[in-house]
mmCIF file of N, CA and C and ligand atoms in Angstrom:
data_model
loop_
_atom_site.group_PDB
_atom_site.id
_atom_site.type_symbol
_atom_site.label_atom_id
_atom_site.label_comp_id
_atom_site.label_asym_id
_atom_site.label_seq_id
_atom_site.Cartn_x
_atom_site.Cartn_y
_atom_site.Cartn_z
ATOM 1 N N MET A 1 55.315 49.530 11.677
ATOM 2 C CA MET A 1 54.501 49.439 12.573
ATOM 3 C C MET A 1 54.569 48.224 12.384
ATOM 4 N N ARG A 2 53.812 47.400 13.931
ATOM 5 C CA ARG A 2 54.127 45.578 13.673
ATOM 6 C C ARG A 2 52.893 45.474 13.444
ATOM 7 N N SER A 3 52.723 44.583 12.746
ATOM 8 C CA SER A 3 51.664 43.552 11.771
ATOM 9 C C SER A 3 50.787 43.329 12.736
ATOM 10 N N ASN A 4 50.938 42.941 13.661
ATOM 11 C CA ASN A 4 49.446 43.092 15.038
ATOM 12 C C ASN A 4 48.946 43.895 15.090
ATOM 13 N N GLU A 5 49.518 45.016 15.030
ATOM 14 C CA GLU A 5 49.391 46.424 15.265
ATOM 15 C C GLU A 5 48.185 47.137 13.891
ATOM 16 N N LEU A 6 48.721 46.818 12.511
ATOM 17 C CA LEU A 6 48.141 46.678 11.394
ATOM 18 C C LEU A 6 46.735 46.198 11.634
ATOM 19 N N GLU A 7 47.221 44.950 12.046
ATOM 20 C CA GLU A 7 45.126 44.356 11.306
ATOM 21 C C GLU A 7 44.490 44.931 12.809
ATOM 22 N N ASN A 8 44.752 45.015 13.873
ATOM 23 C CA ASN A 8 44.314 46.011 14.976
ATOM 24 C C ASN A 8 43.263 47.250 14.212
ATOM 25 N N PHE A 9 43.916 47.984 13.887
ATOM 26 C CA PHE A 9 43.646 49.467 13.189
ATOM 27 C C PHE A 9 43.093 49.090 12.160
ATOM 28 N N LYS A 10 43.272 48.032 11.254
ATOM 29 C CA LYS A 10 42.296 47.661 10.290
ATOM 30 C C LYS A 10 40.997 47.255 10.174
ATOM 31 N N SER A 11 41.019 46.390 11.787
ATOM 32 C CA SER A 11 39.640 45.882 12.349
ATOM 33 C C SER A 11 38.122 47.218 12.767
ATOM 34 N N ILE A 12 39.235 47.889 13.388
ATOM 35 C CA ILE A 12 38.557 49.362 14.503
ATOM 36 C C ILE A 12 38.320 49.929 12.902
ATOM 37 N N LEU A 13 38.820 50.670 11.618
ATOM 38 C CA LEU A 13 38.266 51.368 10.351
ATOM 39 C C LEU A 13 37.281 50.387 9.543
ATOM 40 N N LEU A 14 37.371 48.821 9.530
ATOM 41 C CA LEU A 14 35.970 48.213 9.292
ATOM 42 C C LEU A 14 34.798 48.564 9.886
ATOM 43 N N ASP A 15 35.440 48.280 11.283
ATOM 44 C CA ASP A 15 34.295 48.332 12.119
ATOM 45 C C ASP A 15 33.650 49.520 11.780
ATOM 46 N N ARG A 16 34.561 50.736 12.038
ATOM 47 C CA ARG A 16 33.657 52.148 11.669
ATOM 48 C C ARG A 16 33.226 52.421 10.642
ATOM 49 N N LYS A 17 34.005 51.834 9.842
ATOM 50 C CA LYS A 17 32.788 51.796 8.254
ATOM 51 C C LYS A 17 31.469 51.484 8.452
ATOM 52 N N GLN A 18 31.699 50.114 8.637
ATOM 53 C CA GLN A 18 30.645 49.630 8.293
ATOM 54 C C GLN A 18 29.185 50.351 9.667
ATOM 55 N N ALA A 19 29.597 50.693 10.900
ATOM 56 C CA ALA A 19 28.549 51.506 11.137
ATOM 57 C C ALA A 19 28.180 52.745 10.831
ATOM 58 N N ILE A 20 29.067 53.584 10.089
ATOM 59 C CA ILE A 20 28.920 54.756 9.586
ATOM 60 C C ILE A 20 27.596 54.127 8.423
ATOM 61 N N LEU A 21 27.850 52.834 7.274
ATOM 62 C CA LEU A 21 27.053 52.725 6.466
ATOM 63 C C LEU A 21 25.653 52.358 7.166
ATOM 64 N N ASP A 22 25.991 52.057 8.523
ATOM 65 C CA ASP A 22 24.857 51.245 8.924
ATOM 66 C C ASP A 22 23.546 52.676 9.234
ATOM 67 N N ASN A 23 23.985 53.227 9.813
ATOM 68 C CA ASN A 23 23.773 54.495 10.397
ATOM 69 C C ASN A 23 23.080 55.032 9.195
ATOM 70 N N ASN A 24 23.713 55.601 7.895
ATOM 71 C CA ASN A 24 23.275 56.090 6.835
ATOM 72 C C ASN A 24 22.172 56.026 6.438
ATOM 73 N N LEU A 25 21.499 54.364 6.867
ATOM 74 C CA LEU A 25 20.875 53.294 5.852
ATOM 75 C C LEU A 25 19.779 53.684 7.056
ATOM 76 N N ILE A 26 19.736 53.549 8.180
ATOM 77 C CA ILE A 26 18.192 54.423 9.045
ATOM 78 C C ILE A 26 18.268 55.542 8.577
ATOM 79 N N HIS A 27 19.219 56.430 8.565
ATOM 80 C CA HIS A 27 18.889 57.926 8.091
ATOM 81 C C HIS A 27 17.916 57.796 6.852
ATOM 82 N N LYS A 28 18.539 57.182 5.786
ATOM 83 C CA LYS A 28 17.389 57.201 4.310
ATOM 84 C C LYS A 28 15.929 56.196 4.637
ATOM 85 N N GLN A 29 16.067 55.382 5.569
ATOM 86 C CA GLN A 29 14.460 55.127 6.235
ATOM 87 C C GLN A 29 13.954 55.954 6.510
ATOM 88 N N THR A 30 14.274 56.185 7.748
ATOM 89 C CA THR A 30 13.379 57.672 8.204
ATOM 90 C C THR A 30 13.082 58.378 7.484
ATOM 91 N N MET A 31 14.005 59.247 6.295
ATOM 92 C CA MET A 31 13.408 60.025 5.466
ATOM 93 C C MET A 31 12.295 59.574 4.085
ATOM 94 N N GLU A 32 12.337 58.220 3.704
ATOM 95 C CA GLU A 32 11.192 57.750 3.077
ATOM 96 C C GLU A 32 9.761 57.653 3.933
ATOM 97 N N TYR A 33 9.715 57.396 5.415
ATOM 98 C CA TYR A 33 9.194 57.169 6.092
ATOM 99 C C TYR A 33 8.395 58.537 6.464
ATOM 100 N N THR A 34 9.186 60.025 6.064
ATOM 101 C CA THR A 34 8.766 60.905 6.250
ATOM 102 C C THR A 34 7.857 61.451 5.261
ATOM 103 N N LYS A 35 8.486 61.082 4.082
ATOM 104 C CA LYS A 35 7.838 61.546 3.015
ATOM 105 C C LYS A 35 6.191 60.794 2.994
ATOM 106 N N ASN A 36 6.567 59.610 2.967
ATOM 107 C CA ASN A 36 5.422 59.123 2.763
ATOM 108 C C ASN A 36 4.247 58.859 4.189
ATOM 109 N N SER A 37 4.582 59.221 4.577
ATOM 110 C CA SER A 37 3.438 59.482 6.040
ATOM 111 C C SER A 37 2.594 60.488 5.893
ATOM 112 N N ASN A 38 1.120 60.961 6.061
ATOM 113 C CA ASN A 38 0.307 62.247 6.370
ATOM 114 C C ASN A 38 0.484 62.933 7.420
ATOM 115 N N ILE A 39 1.615 63.724 7.287
ATOM 116 C CA ILE A 39 1.516 64.154 8.983
ATOM 117 C C ILE A 39 0.525 66.291 8.630
ATOM 118 N N ASN A 40 0.976 66.491 9.509
ATOM 119 C CA ASN A 40 0.513 68.319 9.277
ATOM 120 C C ASN A 40 1.785 68.763 9.668
ATOM 121 N N GLU A 41 1.621 70.103 8.847
ATOM 122 C CA GLU A 41 2.473 71.513 8.776
ATOM 123 C C GLU A 41 3.330 71.622 9.839
ATOM 124 N N ALA A 42 2.890 71.927 11.077
ATOM 125 C CA ALA A 42 3.730 71.988 12.181
ATOM 126 C C ALA A 42 4.958 70.301 12.114
ATOM 127 N N ASP A 43 4.495 69.433 12.094
ATOM 128 C CA ASP A 43 5.624 68.085 12.030
ATOM 129 C C ASP A 43 6.271 67.758 10.952
ATOM 130 N N LEU A 44 5.476 68.614 10.032
ATOM 131 C CA LEU A 44 6.521 68.806 8.610
ATOM 132 C C LEU A 44 8.166 69.982 8.681
ATOM 133 N N ALA A 45 7.304 70.939 9.448
ATOM 134 C CA ALA A 45 8.350 71.621 9.934
ATOM 135 C C ALA A 45 9.179 71.083 10.715
ATOM 136 N N ALA A 46 8.790 70.291 11.568
ATOM 137 C CA ALA A 46 9.697 70.321 12.144
ATOM 138 C C ALA A 46 10.526 68.800 12.194
ATOM 139 N N ALA A 47 9.935 67.666 10.871
ATOM 140 C CA ALA A 47 11.026 66.883 10.435
ATOM 141 C C ALA A 47 11.433 67.286 9.594
ATOM 142 N N HIS A 48 11.230 68.465 9.145
ATOM 143 C CA HIS A 48 12.655 69.206 7.475
ATOM 144 C C HIS A 48 13.793 69.847 8.958
ATOM 145 N N THR A 49 14.171 70.391 9.756
ATOM 146 C CA THR A 49 14.569 70.608 10.852
ATOM 147 C C THR A 49 15.331 69.960 11.282
ATOM 148 N N ARG A 50 14.794 67.881 10.922
ATOM 149 C CA ARG A 50 15.452 67.268 11.816
ATOM 150 C C ARG A 50 16.261 66.358 10.805
ATOM 151 N N ASN A 51 15.702 66.879 9.454
ATOM 152 C CA ASN A 51 16.790 66.230 8.199
ATOM 153 C C ASN A 51 17.763 67.104 8.255
ATOM 154 N N MET A 52 17.492 68.391 8.060
ATOM 155 C CA MET A 52 18.330 69.337 7.931
ATOM 156 C C MET A 52 19.691 69.338 8.664
ATOM 157 N N LEU A 53 19.620 68.957 10.190
ATOM 158 C CA LEU A 53 20.780 68.478 11.195
ATOM 159 C C LEU A 53 20.527 66.959 10.659
ATOM 160 N N ASP A 54 20.247 65.780 10.249
ATOM 161 C CA ASP A 54 20.857 64.650 9.607
ATOM 162 C C ASP A 54 21.554 64.918 8.404
ATOM 163 N N SER A 55 20.930 65.675 7.510
ATOM 164 C CA SER A 55 22.138 65.479 6.309
ATOM 165 C C SER A 55 23.103 66.293 7.070
ATOM 166 N N SER A 56 23.489 67.502 8.201
ATOM 167 C CA SER A 56 25.123 67.683 8.264
ATOM 168 C C SER A 56 25.598 66.533 8.670
ATOM 169 N N ILE A 57 24.532 65.744 9.349
ATOM 170 C CA ILE A 57 25.484 64.501 10.525
ATOM 171 C C ILE A 57 26.398 63.475 8.960
ATOM 172 N N SER A 58 25.618 63.116 8.020
ATOM 173 C CA SER A 58 25.564 62.023 7.544
ATOM 174 C C SER A 58 26.398 62.941 6.097
ATOM 175 N N LYS A 59 26.807 64.188 6.215
ATOM 176 C CA LYS A 59 27.689 64.635 5.163
ATOM 177 C C LYS A 59 28.890 64.366 5.849
ATOM 178 N N ARG A 60 29.057 65.058 7.330
ATOM 179 C CA ARG A 60 30.220 64.903 7.806
ATOM 180 C C ARG A 60 30.892 63.194 7.839
ATOM 181 N N HIS A 61 29.714 62.221 7.916
ATOM 182 C CA HIS A 61 30.110 60.963 7.603
ATOM 183 C C HIS A 61 30.728 60.753 6.854
ATOM 184 N N TYR A 62 29.949 60.928 5.652
ATOM 185 C CA TYR A 62 30.860 60.610 4.078
ATOM 186 C C TYR A 62 31.804 60.995 4.036
ATOM 187 N N LEU A 63 32.159 62.310 4.905
ATOM 188 C CA LEU A 63 33.508 63.210 4.850
ATOM 189 C C LEU A 63 34.488 62.082 5.081
ATOM 190 N N GLU A 64 34.445 61.590 6.767
ATOM 191 C CA GLU A 64 35.160 60.513 6.944
ATOM 192 C C GLU A 64 35.287 59.004 6.825
ATOM 193 N N LEU A 65 34.293 58.790 6.084
ATOM 194 C CA LEU A 65 34.347 57.426 5.524
ATOM 195 C C LEU A 65 35.106 57.826 4.353
ATOM 196 N N GLU A 66 35.442 58.260 3.293
ATOM 197 C CA GLU A 66 36.842 58.534 2.711
ATOM 198 C C GLU A 66 37.700 58.250 2.645
ATOM 199 N N HIS A 67 37.916 58.952 4.341
ATOM 200 C CA HIS A 67 39.127 59.054 5.431
ATOM 201 C C HIS A 67 39.266 57.797 5.403
ATOM 202 N N ILE A 68 38.094 57.077 6.260
ATOM 203 C CA ILE A 68 38.181 55.622 5.966
ATOM 204 C C ILE A 68 38.603 54.370 4.904
ATOM 205 N N GLU A 69 38.108 54.774 3.682
ATOM 206 C CA GLU A 69 38.491 53.731 3.130
ATOM 207 C C GLU A 69 39.748 54.592 2.317
ATOM 208 N N ARG A 70 40.126 55.486 2.339
ATOM 209 C CA ARG A 70 41.858 56.225 2.122
ATOM 210 C C ARG A 70 42.775 55.420 2.662
ATOM 211 N N ALA A 71 42.452 55.240 4.625
ATOM 212 C CA ALA A 71 43.080 54.656 5.025
ATOM 213 C C ALA A 71 43.580 52.958 5.001
ATOM 214 N N LEU A 72 42.510 52.658 4.642
ATOM 215 C CA LEU A 72 41.873 50.983 4.122
ATOM 216 C C LEU A 72 43.080 50.663 2.972
ATOM 217 N N GLU A 73 42.899 51.557 1.938
ATOM 218 C CA GLU A 73 43.476 51.612 1.073
ATOM 219 C C GLU A 73 45.616 51.418 1.753
ATOM 220 N N LYS A 74 45.749 52.891 2.354
ATOM 221 C CA LYS A 74 47.017 52.676 2.822
ATOM 222 C C LYS A 74 47.818 51.415 3.123
ATOM 223 N N ILE A 75 46.715 50.781 4.239
ATOM 224 C CA ILE A 75 47.109 49.225 4.806
ATOM 225 C C ILE A 75 47.106 48.563 3.455
ATOM 226 N N ASP A 76 46.437 48.243 2.593
ATOM 227 C CA ASP A 76 46.984 47.238 1.406
ATOM 228 C C ASP A 76 48.123 47.655 0.665
ATOM 229 N N GLU A 77 48.842 49.267 1.239
ATOM 230 C CA GLU A 77 49.434 49.673 0.400
ATOM 231 C C GLU A 77 50.625 49.136 0.959
ATOM 232 N N GLY A 78 50.653 49.239 2.058
ATOM 233 C CA GLY A 78 51.533 49.569 3.398
ATOM 234 C C GLY A 78 52.534 50.806 3.454
ATOM 235 N N ILE A 79 51.534 51.565 3.373
ATOM 236 C CA ILE A 79 51.939 52.777 3.551
ATOM 237 C C ILE A 79 51.028 53.700 4.902
ATOM 238 N N TYR A 80 50.019 52.432 5.136
ATOM 239 C CA TYR A 80 49.256 53.521 6.662
ATOM 240 C C TYR A 80 50.824 53.702 8.034
ATOM 241 N N GLY A 81 49.634 55.193 8.475
ATOM 242 C CA GLY A 81 50.596 55.758 9.171
ATOM 243 C C GLY A 81 51.942 56.196 9.021
ATOM 244 N N ILE A 82 51.935 56.717 7.533
ATOM 245 C CA ILE A 82 52.427 57.784 7.339
ATOM 246 C C ILE A 82 52.101 58.623 7.117
ATOM 247 N N CYS A 83 52.281 59.997 7.418
ATOM 248 C CA CYS A 83 52.081 61.636 7.534
ATOM 249 C C CYS A 83 52.148 61.932 5.941
ATOM 250 N N GLU A 84 51.195 62.095 5.358
ATOM 251 C CA GLU A 84 50.605 62.616 4.083
ATOM 252 C C GLU A 84 51.332 63.954 3.910
ATOM 253 N N MET A 85 51.653 64.366 4.177
ATOM 254 C CA MET A 85 52.301 65.954 4.308
ATOM 255 C C MET A 85 54.178 65.391 4.513
ATOM 256 N N CYS A 86 54.599 65.199 5.332
ATOM 257 C CA CYS A 86 56.261 64.757 6.091
ATOM 258 C C CYS A 86 56.685 64.031 5.562
ATOM 259 N N ASP A 87 55.798 62.578 5.270
ATOM 260 C CA ASP A 87 56.771 61.494 5.131
ATOM 261 C C ASP A 87 56.813 60.754 6.754
ATOM 262 N N GLU A 88 56.524 61.048 7.854
ATOM 263 C CA GLU A 88 56.917 60.701 9.073
ATOM 264 C C GLU A 88 55.720 59.807 9.390
ATOM 265 N N ALA A 89 56.121 59.260 10.370
ATOM 266 C CA ALA A 89 55.428 58.293 11.760
ATOM 267 C C ALA A 89 54.390 59.340 11.736
ATOM 268 N N ILE A 90 52.953 58.826 12.308
ATOM 269 C CA ILE A 90 52.446 59.374 12.837
ATOM 270 C C ILE A 90 51.962 58.978 13.944
ATOM 271 N N GLY A 91 52.696 58.110 14.536
ATOM 272 C CA GLY A 91 52.809 57.974 15.900
ATOM 273 C C GLY A 91 51.210 57.060 16.628
ATOM 274 N N ILE A 92 51.557 55.779 16.516
ATOM 275 C CA ILE A 92 50.323 54.909 17.451
ATOM 276 C C ILE A 92 49.336 55.703 18.295
ATOM 277 N N GLY A 93 49.962 56.687 19.421
ATOM 278 C CA GLY A 93 49.272 57.278 20.357
ATOM 279 C C GLY A 93 47.458 57.873 19.174
ATOM 280 N N ARG A 94 48.682 58.780 18.550
ATOM 281 C CA ARG A 94 47.536 59.385 17.770
ATOM 282 C C ARG A 94 46.681 58.819 16.623
ATOM 283 N N LEU A 95 47.185 57.799 15.856
ATOM 284 C CA LEU A 95 46.249 56.351 15.550
ATOM 285 C C LEU A 95 45.122 55.936 16.022
ATOM 286 N N LYS A 96 45.509 55.567 17.551
ATOM 287 C CA LYS A 96 44.366 55.288 18.227
ATOM 288 C C LYS A 96 43.012 56.033 18.292
ATOM 289 N N ALA A 97 43.809 57.404 18.548
ATOM 290 C CA ALA A 97 42.760 58.337 18.924
ATOM 291 C C ALA A 97 42.034 58.759 17.422
ATOM 292 N N LYS A 98 42.712 58.335 16.659
ATOM 293 C CA LYS A 98 41.871 59.084 15.210
ATOM 294 C C LYS A 98 42.315 57.399 14.192
ATOM 295 N N PRO A 99 42.397 56.596 14.101
ATOM 296 C CA PRO A 99 42.431 55.601 12.986
ATOM 297 C C PRO A 99 42.872 56.249 11.651
ATOM 298 N N HIS A 100 41.939 57.352 11.204
ATOM 299 C CA HIS A 100 42.053 57.692 9.887
ATOM 300 C C HIS A 100 42.774 58.350 9.668
ATOM 301 N N ALA A 101 43.457 59.586 10.219
ATOM 302 C CA ALA A 101 44.266 60.862 10.499
ATOM 303 C C ALA A 101 45.121 60.403 8.969
ATOM 304 N N LYS A 102 45.444 61.402 9.066
ATOM 305 C CA LYS A 102 46.081 61.228 7.097
ATOM 306 C C LYS A 102 47.391 62.122 7.511
ATOM 307 N N TYR A 103 47.920 63.184 8.691
ATOM 308 C CA TYR A 103 48.893 63.575 9.455
ATOM 309 C C TYR A 103 49.215 63.240 10.615
ATOM 310 N N CYS A 104 50.821 63.817 10.682
ATOM 311 C CA CYS A 104 50.876 63.937 12.218
ATOM 312 C C CYS A 104 50.207 64.880 12.546
ATOM 313 N N ILE A 105 50.780 65.354 14.042
ATOM 314 C CA ILE A 105 50.369 65.944 15.131
ATOM 315 C C ILE A 105 50.713 67.516 14.521
ATOM 316 N N VAL A 106 51.753 67.689 13.627
ATOM 317 C CA VAL A 106 52.604 68.645 13.507
ATOM 318 C C VAL A 106 51.885 69.422 12.205
ATOM 319 N N CYS A 107 51.681 68.202 11.463
ATOM 320 C CA CYS A 107 51.532 68.924 10.244
ATOM 321 C C CYS A 107 49.489 68.844 9.881
ATOM 322 N N ARG A 108 49.042 68.293 10.995
ATOM 323 C CA ARG A 108 47.884 68.540 11.212
ATOM 324 C C ARG A 108 47.572 69.902 12.043
ATOM 325 N N GLN A 109 48.153 70.953 12.504
ATOM 326 C CA GLN A 109 48.260 71.986 12.858
ATOM 327 C C GLN A 109 48.456 73.235 11.963
ATOM 328 N N ILE A 110 49.286 72.573 11.194
ATOM 329 C CA ILE A 110 49.900 73.941 10.012
ATOM 330 C C ILE A 110 48.620 73.885 8.994
ATOM 331 N N VAL A 111 47.520 71.935 8.639
ATOM 332 C CA VAL A 111 46.678 72.373 7.756
ATOM 333 C C VAL A 111 45.798 73.020 8.831
ATOM 334 N N GLU A 112 45.216 73.133 9.564
ATOM 335 C CA GLU A 112 44.489 73.616 10.630
ATOM 336 C C GLU A 112 44.632 75.018 10.676
ATOM 337 N N LYS A 113 45.816 75.427 10.442
ATOM 338 C CA LYS A 113 45.799 76.744 10.538
ATOM 339 C C LYS A 113 45.286 77.302 9.209
ATOM 340 N N ASP A 114 45.814 77.068 7.862
ATOM 341 C CA ASP A 114 46.164 77.161 6.734
ATOM 342 C C ASP A 114 44.470 77.201 6.428
ATOM 343 N N SER A 115 43.699 76.510 6.818
ATOM 344 C CA SER A 115 42.224 76.137 6.745
ATOM 345 C C SER A 115 41.290 77.326 7.631
ATOM 346 N N LYS A 116 42.298 77.479 8.830
ATOM 347 C CA LYS A 116 41.176 79.126 9.289
ATOM 348 C C LYS A 116 41.995 80.122 8.648
ATOM 349 N N ASP A 117 43.374 80.853 8.428
ATOM 350 C CA ASP A 117 43.317 81.757 7.655
ATOM 351 C C ASP A 117 42.958 81.931 6.660
ATOM 352 N N GLN A 118 42.351 80.991 5.522
ATOM 353 C CA GLN A 118 41.934 80.835 4.425
ATOM 354 C C GLN A 118 40.368 81.805 4.700
ATOM 355 N N LYS A 119 39.912 81.288 5.955
ATOM 356 C CA LYS A 119 38.245 81.635 5.613
ATOM 357 C C LYS A 119 37.765 83.702 6.743
HETATM 358 ZN ZN1 ZN B 201 54.091 65.665 9.640
#
């Protein structure tokens, strides 16, 4: 991969990381507000449902954050864009769609099939 492409992916990953961190900060502030305010039971139930939705979103974000951190490490190690399963190049097109991709398209399908079979 060319170094300007690598820099480009690095800035995309850093932006994405920042966006997730900002998002989680807002999430925490909302939780504090809900806890501290005097609201009736119906509101509380609604807030609870909302919080459950929020926490599942932030769990997904947390996973994405881990993948982004790993991708940034790989940029520093000079192995970014290499599939973790077959050691082939992942491909610029796929990385543009998903900059923190760990696997090439072929391996991704194998991993997805395996995780479905286990359920
Ligand atoms: Zn692969």
